[in-house]
mmCIF file of C-alpha atoms in Angstrom:
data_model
loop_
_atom_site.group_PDB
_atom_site.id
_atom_site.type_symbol
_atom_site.label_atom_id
_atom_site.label_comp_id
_atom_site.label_asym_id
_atom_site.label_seq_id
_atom_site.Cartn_x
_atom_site.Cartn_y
_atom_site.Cartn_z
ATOM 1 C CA UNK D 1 38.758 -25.390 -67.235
ATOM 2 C CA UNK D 2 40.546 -27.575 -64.372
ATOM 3 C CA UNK D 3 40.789 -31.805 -64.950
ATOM 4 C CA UNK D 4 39.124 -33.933 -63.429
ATOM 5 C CA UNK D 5 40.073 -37.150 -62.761
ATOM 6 C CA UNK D 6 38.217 -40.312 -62.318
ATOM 7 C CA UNK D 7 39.422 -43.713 -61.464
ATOM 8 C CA UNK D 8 38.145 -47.028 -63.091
ATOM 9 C CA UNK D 9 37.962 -50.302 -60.768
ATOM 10 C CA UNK D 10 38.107 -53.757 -61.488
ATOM 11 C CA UNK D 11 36.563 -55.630 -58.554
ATOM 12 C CA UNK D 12 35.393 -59.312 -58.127
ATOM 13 C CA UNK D 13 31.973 -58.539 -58.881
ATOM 14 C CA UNK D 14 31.831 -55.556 -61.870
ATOM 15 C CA UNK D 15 33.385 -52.816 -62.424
ATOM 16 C CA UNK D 16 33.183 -49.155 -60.664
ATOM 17 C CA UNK D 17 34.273 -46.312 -61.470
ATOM 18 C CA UNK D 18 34.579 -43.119 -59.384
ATOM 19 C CA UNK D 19 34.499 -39.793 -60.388
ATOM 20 C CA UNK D 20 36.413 -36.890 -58.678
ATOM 21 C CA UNK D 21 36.410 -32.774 -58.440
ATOM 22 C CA UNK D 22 38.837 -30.983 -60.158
ATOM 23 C CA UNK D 23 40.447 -30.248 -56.417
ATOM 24 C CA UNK D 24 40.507 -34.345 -56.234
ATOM 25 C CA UNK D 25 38.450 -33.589 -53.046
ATOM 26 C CA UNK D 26 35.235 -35.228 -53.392
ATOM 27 C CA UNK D 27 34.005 -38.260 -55.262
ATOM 28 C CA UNK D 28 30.827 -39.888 -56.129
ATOM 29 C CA UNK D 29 30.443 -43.911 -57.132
ATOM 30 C CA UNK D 30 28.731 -45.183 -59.985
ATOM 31 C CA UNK D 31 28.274 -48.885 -60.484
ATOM 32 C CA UNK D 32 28.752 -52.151 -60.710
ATOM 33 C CA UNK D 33 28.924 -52.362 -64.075
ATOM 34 C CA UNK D 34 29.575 -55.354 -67.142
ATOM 35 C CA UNK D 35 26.654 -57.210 -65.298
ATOM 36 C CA UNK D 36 28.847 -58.382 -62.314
ATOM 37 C CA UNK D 37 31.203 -60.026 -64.080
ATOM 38 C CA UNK D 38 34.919 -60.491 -62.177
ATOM 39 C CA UNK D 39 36.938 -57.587 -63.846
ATOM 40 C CA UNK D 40 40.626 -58.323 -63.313
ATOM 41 C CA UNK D 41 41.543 -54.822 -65.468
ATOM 42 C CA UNK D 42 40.280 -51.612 -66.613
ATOM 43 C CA UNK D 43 41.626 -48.685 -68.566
ATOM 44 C CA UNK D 44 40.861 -46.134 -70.089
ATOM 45 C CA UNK D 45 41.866 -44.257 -73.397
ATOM 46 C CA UNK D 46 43.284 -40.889 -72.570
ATOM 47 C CA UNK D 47 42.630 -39.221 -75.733
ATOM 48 C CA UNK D 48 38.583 -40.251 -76.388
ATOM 49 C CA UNK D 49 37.987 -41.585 -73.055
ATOM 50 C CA UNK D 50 37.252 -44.739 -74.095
ATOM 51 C CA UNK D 51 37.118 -47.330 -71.523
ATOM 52 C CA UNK D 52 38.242 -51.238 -71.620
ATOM 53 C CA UNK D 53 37.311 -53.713 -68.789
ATOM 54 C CA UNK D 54 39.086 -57.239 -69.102
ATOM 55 C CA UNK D 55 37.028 -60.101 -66.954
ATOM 56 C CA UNK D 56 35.365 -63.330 -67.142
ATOM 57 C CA UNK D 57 36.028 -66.649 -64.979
ATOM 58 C CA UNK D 58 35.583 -70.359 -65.595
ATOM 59 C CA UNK D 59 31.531 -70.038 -66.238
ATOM 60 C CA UNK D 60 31.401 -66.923 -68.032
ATOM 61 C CA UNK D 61 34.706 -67.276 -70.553
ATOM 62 C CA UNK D 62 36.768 -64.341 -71.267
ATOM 63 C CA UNK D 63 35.782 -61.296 -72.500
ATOM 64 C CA UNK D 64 36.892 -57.641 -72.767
ATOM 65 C CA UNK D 65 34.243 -55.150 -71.920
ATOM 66 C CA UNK D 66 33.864 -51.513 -73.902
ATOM 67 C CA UNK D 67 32.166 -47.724 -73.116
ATOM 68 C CA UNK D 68 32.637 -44.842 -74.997
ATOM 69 C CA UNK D 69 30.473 -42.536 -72.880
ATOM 70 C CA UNK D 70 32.678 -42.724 -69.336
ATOM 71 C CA UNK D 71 30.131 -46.100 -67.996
ATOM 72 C CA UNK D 72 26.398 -45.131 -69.179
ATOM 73 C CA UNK D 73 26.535 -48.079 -71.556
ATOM 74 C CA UNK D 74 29.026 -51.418 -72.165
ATOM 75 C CA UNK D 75 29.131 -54.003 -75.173
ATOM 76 C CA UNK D 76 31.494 -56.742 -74.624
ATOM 77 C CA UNK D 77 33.297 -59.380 -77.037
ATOM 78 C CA UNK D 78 35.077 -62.557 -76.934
ATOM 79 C CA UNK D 79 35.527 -63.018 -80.939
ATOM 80 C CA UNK D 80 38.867 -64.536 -81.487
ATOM 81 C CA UNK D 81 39.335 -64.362 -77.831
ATOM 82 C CA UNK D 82 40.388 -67.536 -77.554
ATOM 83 C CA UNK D 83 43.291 -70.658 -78.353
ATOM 84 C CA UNK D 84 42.831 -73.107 -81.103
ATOM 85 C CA UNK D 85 40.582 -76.353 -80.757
ATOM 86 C CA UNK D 86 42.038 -79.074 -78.578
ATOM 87 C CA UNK D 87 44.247 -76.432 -76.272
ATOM 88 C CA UNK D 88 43.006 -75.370 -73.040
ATOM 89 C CA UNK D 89 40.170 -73.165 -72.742
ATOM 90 C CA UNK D 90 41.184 -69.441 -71.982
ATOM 91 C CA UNK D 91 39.630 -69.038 -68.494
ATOM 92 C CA UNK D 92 40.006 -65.540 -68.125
ATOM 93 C CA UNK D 93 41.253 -61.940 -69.834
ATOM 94 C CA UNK D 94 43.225 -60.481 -67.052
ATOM 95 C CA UNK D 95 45.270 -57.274 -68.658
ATOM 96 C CA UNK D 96 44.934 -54.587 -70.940
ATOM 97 C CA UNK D 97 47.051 -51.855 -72.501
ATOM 98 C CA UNK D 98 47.195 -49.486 -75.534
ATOM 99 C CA UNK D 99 50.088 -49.198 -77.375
ATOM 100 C CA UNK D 100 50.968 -46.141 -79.185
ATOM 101 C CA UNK D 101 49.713 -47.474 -82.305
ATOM 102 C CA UNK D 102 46.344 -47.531 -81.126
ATOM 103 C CA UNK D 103 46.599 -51.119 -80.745
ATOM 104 C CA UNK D 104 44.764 -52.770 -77.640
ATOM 105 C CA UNK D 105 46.571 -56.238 -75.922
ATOM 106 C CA UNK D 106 44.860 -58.329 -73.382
ATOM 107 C CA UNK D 107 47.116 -60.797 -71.608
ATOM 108 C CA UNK D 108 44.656 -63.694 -70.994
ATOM 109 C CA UNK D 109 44.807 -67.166 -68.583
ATOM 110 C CA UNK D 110 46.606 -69.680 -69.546
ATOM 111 C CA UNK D 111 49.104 -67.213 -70.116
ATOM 112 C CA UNK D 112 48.650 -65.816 -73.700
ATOM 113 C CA UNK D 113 48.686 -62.507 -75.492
ATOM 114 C CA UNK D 114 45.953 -61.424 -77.806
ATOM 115 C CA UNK D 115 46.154 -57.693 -80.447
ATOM 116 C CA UNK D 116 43.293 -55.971 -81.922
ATOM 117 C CA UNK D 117 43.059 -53.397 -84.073
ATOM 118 C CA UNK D 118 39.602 -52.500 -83.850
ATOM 119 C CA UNK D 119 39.373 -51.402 -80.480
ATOM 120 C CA UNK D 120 38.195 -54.992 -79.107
ATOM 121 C CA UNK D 121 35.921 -55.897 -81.497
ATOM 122 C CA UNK D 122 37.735 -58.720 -82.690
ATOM 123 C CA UNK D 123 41.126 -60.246 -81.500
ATOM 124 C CA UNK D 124 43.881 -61.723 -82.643
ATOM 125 C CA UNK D 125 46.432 -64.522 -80.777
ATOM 126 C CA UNK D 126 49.835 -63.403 -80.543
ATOM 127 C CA UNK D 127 51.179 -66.972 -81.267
ATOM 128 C CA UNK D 128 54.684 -65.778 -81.076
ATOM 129 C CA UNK D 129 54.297 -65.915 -77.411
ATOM 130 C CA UNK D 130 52.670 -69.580 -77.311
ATOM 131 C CA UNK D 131 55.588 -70.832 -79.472
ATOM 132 C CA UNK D 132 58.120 -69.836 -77.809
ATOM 133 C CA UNK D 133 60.707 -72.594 -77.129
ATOM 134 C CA UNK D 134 60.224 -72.521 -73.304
ATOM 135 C CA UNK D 135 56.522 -72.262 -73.107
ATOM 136 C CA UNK D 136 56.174 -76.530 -72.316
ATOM 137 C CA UNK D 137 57.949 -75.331 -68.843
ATOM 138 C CA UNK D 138 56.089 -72.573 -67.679
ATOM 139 C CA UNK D 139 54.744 -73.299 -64.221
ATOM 140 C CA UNK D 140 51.884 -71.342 -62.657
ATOM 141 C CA UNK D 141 51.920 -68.876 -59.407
ATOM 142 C CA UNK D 142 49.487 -69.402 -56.721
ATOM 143 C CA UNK D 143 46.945 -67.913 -58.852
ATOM 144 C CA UNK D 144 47.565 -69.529 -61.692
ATOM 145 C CA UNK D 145 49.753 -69.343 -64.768
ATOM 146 C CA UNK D 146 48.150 -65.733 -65.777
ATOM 147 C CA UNK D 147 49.759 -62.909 -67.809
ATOM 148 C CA UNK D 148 48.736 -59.870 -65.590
ATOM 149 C CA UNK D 149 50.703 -57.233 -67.164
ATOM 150 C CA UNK D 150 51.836 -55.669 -70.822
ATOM 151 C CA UNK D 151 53.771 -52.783 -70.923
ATOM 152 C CA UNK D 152 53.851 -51.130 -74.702
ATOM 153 C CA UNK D 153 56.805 -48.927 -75.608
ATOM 154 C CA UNK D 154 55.338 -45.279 -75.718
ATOM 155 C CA UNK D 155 56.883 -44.417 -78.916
ATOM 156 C CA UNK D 156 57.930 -47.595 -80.657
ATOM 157 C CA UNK D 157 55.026 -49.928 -81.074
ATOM 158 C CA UNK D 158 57.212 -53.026 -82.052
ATOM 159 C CA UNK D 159 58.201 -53.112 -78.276
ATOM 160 C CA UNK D 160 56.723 -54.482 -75.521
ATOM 161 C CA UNK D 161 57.150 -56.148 -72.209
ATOM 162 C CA UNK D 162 54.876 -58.587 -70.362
ATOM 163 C CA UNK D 163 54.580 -60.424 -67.220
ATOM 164 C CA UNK D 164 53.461 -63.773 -66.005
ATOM 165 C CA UNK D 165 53.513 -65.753 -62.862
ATOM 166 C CA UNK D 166 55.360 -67.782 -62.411
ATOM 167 C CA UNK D 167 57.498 -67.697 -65.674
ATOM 168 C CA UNK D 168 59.211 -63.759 -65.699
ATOM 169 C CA UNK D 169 59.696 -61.168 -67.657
ATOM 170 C CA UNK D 170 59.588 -61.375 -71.540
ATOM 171 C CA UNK D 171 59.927 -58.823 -73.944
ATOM 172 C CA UNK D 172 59.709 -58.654 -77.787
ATOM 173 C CA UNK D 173 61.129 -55.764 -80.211
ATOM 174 C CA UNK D 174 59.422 -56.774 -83.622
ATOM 175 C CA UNK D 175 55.618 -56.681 -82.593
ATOM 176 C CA UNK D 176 55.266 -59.749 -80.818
ATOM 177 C CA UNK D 177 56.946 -62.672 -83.829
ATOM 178 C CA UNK D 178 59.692 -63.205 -81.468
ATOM 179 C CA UNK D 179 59.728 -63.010 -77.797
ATOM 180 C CA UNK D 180 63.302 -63.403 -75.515
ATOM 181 C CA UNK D 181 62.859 -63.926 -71.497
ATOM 182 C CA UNK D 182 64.536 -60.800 -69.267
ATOM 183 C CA UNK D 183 64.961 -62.263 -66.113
ATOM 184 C CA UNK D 184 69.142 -62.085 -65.588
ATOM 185 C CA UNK D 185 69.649 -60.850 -62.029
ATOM 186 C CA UNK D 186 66.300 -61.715 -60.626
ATOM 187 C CA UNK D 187 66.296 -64.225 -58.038
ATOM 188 C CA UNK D 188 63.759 -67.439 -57.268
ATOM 189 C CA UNK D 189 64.333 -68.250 -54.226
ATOM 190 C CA UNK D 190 62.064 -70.909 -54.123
ATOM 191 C CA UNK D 191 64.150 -72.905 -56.316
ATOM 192 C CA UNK D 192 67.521 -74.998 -55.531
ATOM 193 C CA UNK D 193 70.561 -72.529 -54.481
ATOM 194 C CA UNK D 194 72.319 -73.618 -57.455
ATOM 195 C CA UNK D 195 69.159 -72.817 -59.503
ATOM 196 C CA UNK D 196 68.398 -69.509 -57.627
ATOM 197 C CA UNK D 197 68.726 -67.320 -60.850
ATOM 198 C CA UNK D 198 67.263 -69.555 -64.070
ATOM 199 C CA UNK D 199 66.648 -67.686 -67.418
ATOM 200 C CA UNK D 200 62.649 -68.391 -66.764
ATOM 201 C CA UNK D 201 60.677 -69.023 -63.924
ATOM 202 C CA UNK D 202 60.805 -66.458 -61.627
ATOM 203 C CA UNK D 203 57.297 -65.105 -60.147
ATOM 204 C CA UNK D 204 56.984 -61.446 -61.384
ATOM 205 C CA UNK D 205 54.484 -59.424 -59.359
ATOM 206 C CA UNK D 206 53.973 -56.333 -61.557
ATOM 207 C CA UNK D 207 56.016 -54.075 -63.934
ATOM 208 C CA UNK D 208 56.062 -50.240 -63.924
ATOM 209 C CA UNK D 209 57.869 -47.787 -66.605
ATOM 210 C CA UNK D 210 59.757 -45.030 -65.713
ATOM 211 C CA UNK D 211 58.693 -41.697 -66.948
ATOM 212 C CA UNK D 212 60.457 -40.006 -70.239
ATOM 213 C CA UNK D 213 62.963 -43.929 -69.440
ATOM 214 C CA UNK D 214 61.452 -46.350 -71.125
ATOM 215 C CA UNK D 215 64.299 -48.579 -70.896
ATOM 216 C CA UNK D 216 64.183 -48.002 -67.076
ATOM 217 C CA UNK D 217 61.970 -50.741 -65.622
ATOM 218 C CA UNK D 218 60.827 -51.468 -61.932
ATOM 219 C CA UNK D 219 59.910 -55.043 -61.193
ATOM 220 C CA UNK D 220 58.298 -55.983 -57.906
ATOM 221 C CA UNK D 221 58.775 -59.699 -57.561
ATOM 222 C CA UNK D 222 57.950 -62.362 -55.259
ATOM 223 C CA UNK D 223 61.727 -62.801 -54.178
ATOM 224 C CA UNK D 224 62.552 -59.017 -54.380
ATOM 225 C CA UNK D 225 62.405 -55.646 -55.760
ATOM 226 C CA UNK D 226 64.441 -54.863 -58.542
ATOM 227 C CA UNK D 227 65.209 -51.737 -61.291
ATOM 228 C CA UNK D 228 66.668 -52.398 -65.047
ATOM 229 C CA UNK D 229 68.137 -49.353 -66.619
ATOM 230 C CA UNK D 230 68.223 -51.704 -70.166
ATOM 231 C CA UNK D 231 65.027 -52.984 -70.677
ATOM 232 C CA UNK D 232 65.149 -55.785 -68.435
ATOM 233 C CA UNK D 233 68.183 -57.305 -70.045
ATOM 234 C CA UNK D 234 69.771 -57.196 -66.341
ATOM 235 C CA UNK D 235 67.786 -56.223 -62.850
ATOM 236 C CA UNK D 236 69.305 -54.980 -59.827
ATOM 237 C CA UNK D 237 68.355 -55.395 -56.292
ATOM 238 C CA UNK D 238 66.819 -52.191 -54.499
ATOM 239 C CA UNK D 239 65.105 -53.527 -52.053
ATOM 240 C CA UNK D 240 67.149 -52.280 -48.988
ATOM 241 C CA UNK D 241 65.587 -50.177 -46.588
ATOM 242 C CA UNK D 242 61.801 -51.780 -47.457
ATOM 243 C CA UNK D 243 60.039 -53.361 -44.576
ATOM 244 C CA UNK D 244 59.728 -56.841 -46.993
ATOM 245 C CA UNK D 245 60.780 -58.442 -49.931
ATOM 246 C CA UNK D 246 57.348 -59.673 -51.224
ATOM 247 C CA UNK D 247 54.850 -57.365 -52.240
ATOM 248 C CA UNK D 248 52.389 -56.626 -55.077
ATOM 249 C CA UNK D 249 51.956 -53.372 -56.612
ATOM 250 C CA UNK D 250 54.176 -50.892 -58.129
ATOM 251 C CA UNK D 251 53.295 -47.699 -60.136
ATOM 252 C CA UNK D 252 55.867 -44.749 -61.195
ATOM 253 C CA UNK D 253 55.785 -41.171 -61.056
ATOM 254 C CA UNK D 254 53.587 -39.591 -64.654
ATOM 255 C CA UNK D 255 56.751 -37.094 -64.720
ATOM 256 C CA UNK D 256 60.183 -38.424 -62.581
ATOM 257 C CA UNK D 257 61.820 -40.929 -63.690
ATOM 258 C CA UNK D 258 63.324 -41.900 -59.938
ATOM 259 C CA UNK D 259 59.701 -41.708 -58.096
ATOM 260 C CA UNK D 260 58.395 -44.853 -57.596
ATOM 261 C CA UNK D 261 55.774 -45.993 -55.167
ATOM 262 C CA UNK D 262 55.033 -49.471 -53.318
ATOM 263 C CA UNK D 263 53.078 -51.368 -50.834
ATOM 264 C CA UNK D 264 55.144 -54.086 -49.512
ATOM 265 C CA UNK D 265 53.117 -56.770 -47.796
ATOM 266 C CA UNK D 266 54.279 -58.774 -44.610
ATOM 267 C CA UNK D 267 55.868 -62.272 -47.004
ATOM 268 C CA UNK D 268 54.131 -64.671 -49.135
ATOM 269 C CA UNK D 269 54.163 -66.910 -45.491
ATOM 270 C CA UNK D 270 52.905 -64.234 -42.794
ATOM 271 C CA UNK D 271 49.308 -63.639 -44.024
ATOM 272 C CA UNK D 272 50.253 -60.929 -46.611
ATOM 273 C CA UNK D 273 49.115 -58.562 -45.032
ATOM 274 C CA UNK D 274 50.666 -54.957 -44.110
ATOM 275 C CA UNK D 275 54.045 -55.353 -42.171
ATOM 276 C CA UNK D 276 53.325 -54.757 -38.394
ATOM 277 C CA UNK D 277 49.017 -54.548 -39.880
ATOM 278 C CA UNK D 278 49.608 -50.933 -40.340
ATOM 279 C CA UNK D 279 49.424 -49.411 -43.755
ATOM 280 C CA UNK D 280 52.486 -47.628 -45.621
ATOM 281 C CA UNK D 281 52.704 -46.789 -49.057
ATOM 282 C CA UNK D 282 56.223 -46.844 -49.858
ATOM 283 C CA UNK D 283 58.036 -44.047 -52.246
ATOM 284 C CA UNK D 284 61.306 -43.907 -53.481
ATOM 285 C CA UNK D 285 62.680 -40.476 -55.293
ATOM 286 C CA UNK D 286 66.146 -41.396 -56.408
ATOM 287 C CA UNK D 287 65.339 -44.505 -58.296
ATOM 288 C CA UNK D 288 65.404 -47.119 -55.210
ATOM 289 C CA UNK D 289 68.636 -46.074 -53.532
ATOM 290 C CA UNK D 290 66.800 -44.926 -50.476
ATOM 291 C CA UNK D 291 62.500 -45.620 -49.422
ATOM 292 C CA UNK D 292 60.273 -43.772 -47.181
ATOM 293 C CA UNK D 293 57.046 -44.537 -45.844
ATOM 294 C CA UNK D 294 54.290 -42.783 -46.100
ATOM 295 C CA UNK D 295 51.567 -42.939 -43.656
ATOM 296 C CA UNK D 296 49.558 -39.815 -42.683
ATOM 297 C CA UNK D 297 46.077 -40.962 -43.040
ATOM 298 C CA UNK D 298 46.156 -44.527 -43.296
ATOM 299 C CA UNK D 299 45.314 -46.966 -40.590
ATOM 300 C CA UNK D 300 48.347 -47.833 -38.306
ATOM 301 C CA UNK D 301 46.393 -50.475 -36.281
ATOM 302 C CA UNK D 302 44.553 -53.836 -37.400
ATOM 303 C CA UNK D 303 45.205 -53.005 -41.224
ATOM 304 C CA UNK D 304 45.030 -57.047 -41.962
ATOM 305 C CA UNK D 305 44.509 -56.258 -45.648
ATOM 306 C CA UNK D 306 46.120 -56.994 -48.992
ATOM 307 C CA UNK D 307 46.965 -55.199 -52.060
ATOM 308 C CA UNK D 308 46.906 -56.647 -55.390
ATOM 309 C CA UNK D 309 49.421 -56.598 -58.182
ATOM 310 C CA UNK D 310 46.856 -54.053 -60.532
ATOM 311 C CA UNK D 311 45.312 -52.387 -57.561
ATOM 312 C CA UNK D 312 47.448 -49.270 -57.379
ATOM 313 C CA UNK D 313 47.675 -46.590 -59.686
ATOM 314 C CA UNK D 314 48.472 -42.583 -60.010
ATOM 315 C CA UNK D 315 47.674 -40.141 -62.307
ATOM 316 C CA UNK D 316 49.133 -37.518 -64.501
ATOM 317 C CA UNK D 317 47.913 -34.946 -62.510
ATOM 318 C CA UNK D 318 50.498 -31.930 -60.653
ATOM 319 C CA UNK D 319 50.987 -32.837 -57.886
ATOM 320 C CA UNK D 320 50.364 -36.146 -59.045
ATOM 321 C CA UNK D 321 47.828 -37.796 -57.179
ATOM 322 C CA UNK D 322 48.165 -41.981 -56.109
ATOM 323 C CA UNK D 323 45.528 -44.372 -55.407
ATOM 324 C CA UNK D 324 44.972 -48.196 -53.760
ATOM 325 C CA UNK D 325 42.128 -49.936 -53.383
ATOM 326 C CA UNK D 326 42.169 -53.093 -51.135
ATOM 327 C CA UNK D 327 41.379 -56.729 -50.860
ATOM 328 C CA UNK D 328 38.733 -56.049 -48.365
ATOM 329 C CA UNK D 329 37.214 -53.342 -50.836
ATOM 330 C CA UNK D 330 38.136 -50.216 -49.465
ATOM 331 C CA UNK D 331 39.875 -47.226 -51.818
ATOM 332 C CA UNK D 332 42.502 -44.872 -50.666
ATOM 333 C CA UNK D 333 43.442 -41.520 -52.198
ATOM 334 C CA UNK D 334 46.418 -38.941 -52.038
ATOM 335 C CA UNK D 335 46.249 -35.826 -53.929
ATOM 336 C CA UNK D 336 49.707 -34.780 -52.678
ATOM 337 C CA UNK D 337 51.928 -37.463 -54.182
ATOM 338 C CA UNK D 338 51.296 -39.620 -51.151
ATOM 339 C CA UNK D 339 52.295 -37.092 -48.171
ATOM 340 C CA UNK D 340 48.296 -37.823 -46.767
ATOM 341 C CA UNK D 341 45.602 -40.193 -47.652
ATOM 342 C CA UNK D 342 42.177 -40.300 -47.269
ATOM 343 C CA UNK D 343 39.688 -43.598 -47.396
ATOM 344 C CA UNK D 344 37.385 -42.212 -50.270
ATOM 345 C CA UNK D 345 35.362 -45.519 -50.443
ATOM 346 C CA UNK D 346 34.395 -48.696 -48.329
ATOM 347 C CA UNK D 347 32.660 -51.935 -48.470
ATOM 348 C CA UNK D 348 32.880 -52.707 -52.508
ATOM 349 C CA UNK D 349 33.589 -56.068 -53.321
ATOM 350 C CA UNK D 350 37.820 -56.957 -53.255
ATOM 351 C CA UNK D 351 39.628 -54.420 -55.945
ATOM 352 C CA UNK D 352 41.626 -56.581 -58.173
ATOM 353 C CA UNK D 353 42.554 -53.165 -60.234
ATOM 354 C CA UNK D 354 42.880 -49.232 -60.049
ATOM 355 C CA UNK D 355 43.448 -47.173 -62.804
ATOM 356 C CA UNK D 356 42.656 -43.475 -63.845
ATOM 357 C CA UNK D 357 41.722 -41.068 -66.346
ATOM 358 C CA UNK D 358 42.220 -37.488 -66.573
ATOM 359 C CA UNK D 359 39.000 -35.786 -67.917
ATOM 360 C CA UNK D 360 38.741 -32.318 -69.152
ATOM 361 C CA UNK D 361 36.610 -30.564 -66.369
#
C-alpha cells in the first residue's frame, strides 16, 4: 500500500498537524492541539509514529507534549524539566530530536540540553553543556539565548551537534560529558574586524545533515551560509550566487548528500522578509557550489513574509517532497522536490516549525 505522509506543526498557539494522500495531493487539518500552548517543535517517531511537541512560554513553563495515536490524545510533562534551585527558570522547551538510541533531547531556554530515556516521561539535564568553561559568556540572539536545534549522529549515539543563538555550534562525541565549540571559519560580523571569527559567539540559524554524510554539515547563519565536510571542525563559505546572506531555514535532501534547500530572507535590517517580497525556495545539488531558485507556484508579488529557523522541512518520500510554513501562517507544499508549489493551508496562527512523517497508507 502507498505512504502517506503527514506533516506536524508547531505554531504560536498549538499544534496542527496535516494529513496528506498517498499522491501528496490533498490534505485535511486537524487541530490545535496541547491546549494552545506555543509549540516551538514537533516530531515525530518514524518507526511507532509517536509524536513529541516541545512548547511552553513564561506563564505556562516548559513542557514536552506526547501522542501515540497520530493527535487523538496528548499527555504532557515537565518532570526534571528544569535547572537547579537558585538558576534561572527554564522559560521554554524549544527542540527535539531522537537519537538512534532511542533517546529523546529537548534543547530548552536559557540555553540547556535535557535526555530522557523514557520517551519524555521524565528528563534529565545534560550538565555537561551548562559547565562548560565558556558558558558565563554566552550572549543571547534577538530571541533570546535559546538552543533551537540538536542534531544526533544516526549511527553513533555518543555524537551530537547543537545550536544556539547567539553562541555557535557545539558538538560532543562521548554522550554529552564534554562538549567543544565548532565555529572555525564562521564569521560574526557584528563583532570588531579583528574579532570577526571568535571560537564562540557567532549566531547560528539552523543546522541540517547531509544524507548517508554525517560529517557533512550545512549551517545557515546570521552572517552567512556555510558547509563542513568534518563535523563542523572548519566551515566554508557557499553562499555565492544566493540573493542574501541572512536567512533562516535549511533542510537536506532524505537521499543526496549535495541537495540542499533554503529560503534566504531580505537581511536581519530590511524587514526579513523575501528578497524583492517574492518567494524562492532556494536548492543547491552539488553541495553549494552553484543555487537555483525555485519559484513556480509561489507568490512573486507582496510576499512580505518570514520563515523561521524550524519552519521548513522535507520528507523521505521519492521524489522527495519539501514543505514551509510561514510567519503569517500560511503552508506551502512541493511534491516534486521543489520544481512547483502549492499553498495547501492559510490563516493558522505563525508556524514556528514543520516537520513530517511518513505513514504506511
Amino acid at each position: 500500500m502507498a505512504n502517506r505522509v503527514m506533516l506536524l506543526l508547531g505554531t504560536r498557539k498549538g499544534a496542527f498537524l496535516v494529513d496528506g494522500d498517498a499522491a501528496r495531493g490533498s490534505w485535511s487539518l486537524r487541530g490545535p492541539f496541547c491546549e494552545t500552548w506555543p509549540i516551538n517543535h514537533a516530531i515525530a517517531d518514524p518507526k511507532t509514529g509517536t509524536i513529541w511537541a516541545a512548547g511552553g512560554n513564561e506563564w505556562f513553563g516548559p513542557a514536552v507534549w506526547r501522542s501515540t495515536d497520530l493527535g487523538e490524545s496528548w499527555t504532557h510533562s515537565s518532570a526534571g524539566l528544569a535547572y537547579a534551585e537558585g538558576e534561572t527558570p527554564i522559560k521554554s522547551a524549544w527542540s527535539l530530536a531522537l537519537g538512534p538510541d532511542g533517546a529523546l533531547w529537548a534543547g530548552v531556554e536559557p540555553a540547556g540540553l535535557f535526555s530522557s530515556a523514557d520517551g519524555g516521561d521524565t528528563w534529565t539535564h545534560v550538565s555537561g553543556l551548562t559547565d562548560h568553561p565558556s558558558r558565563a559568556e554566552w550572549q543571547p540572539g534577538g530571541a533570546g539565548l535559546i538552543l533551537h536545534g540538536i542534531l544526533p549522529h544516526p549511527a553513533d549515539a555518543d555524537r551530537v551537534w547543537i545550536a544556539i543563538s547567539a553562541v555557535g555550534v557545539f558538538a560532543t562525541e562521548d554522550g554529552g560529558r564534554n562538549w567543544a565549540p565548532r565555529n572555525r571559519g564562521t564569521r560574526q560580523d557584528y563583532a570588531p574586524e579583528d574579532q570577526r571569527y571568535p571560537e564562540f559567539g557567532q549566531c547560528v540559524h539552523a543546522l541540517a545533515m547531509a544524507a548517508g554524510m554525517p560529517d557533512r554539515l550545512y549551517q545557515q547563519n546570521h552572517c552567512g551560509m556555510y558547509r563542513s565536510d568534518d563535523g563542523g571542525r572548519a566551515w566554508t563559505s557557499i553562499e555565492a550566487g544566493l540573493p542574501s546572506s541572512f536567512g533562516f531555514p535549511a533542510v537536506a535532501h532524505p537521499r543526496d548528500p549535495d541537495t540542499l534547500y533554503l529560503l534566504p530572507l531580505n537581511g536581519d535590517q530590511a524587514g526579513r522578509f523575501m528578497p524583492d517580497a517574492a518567494a524562492a525556495v532556494w536548492r543547491t545539488r552539488d553541495a553549494g557550489a552553484s543555487w537555483q531558485a525555485l519559484r513556480q507556484g509561489l507568490p512573486q508579488a507582496n510576499a512580505f513574509f518570514g520563515v523561521l529557523r524550524r519552519a521548513m522541512a522535507v520528507d523521505r518520500m521519492d521524489p522527495a517532497g519539501i514543505y514551509f510554513g510561514t510567519s503569517g501562517g500560511a503552508l506551502f507544499a512541493s511534491a516534486d522536490e521543489g520544481e512547483s508549489w502549492s499553498c495547501i493551508a492559510e490563516h493558522l496562527p505563525g508556524i514556528l516549525s514543520v516537520d513530517t512523517l511518513v505513514l504506511d497508507g
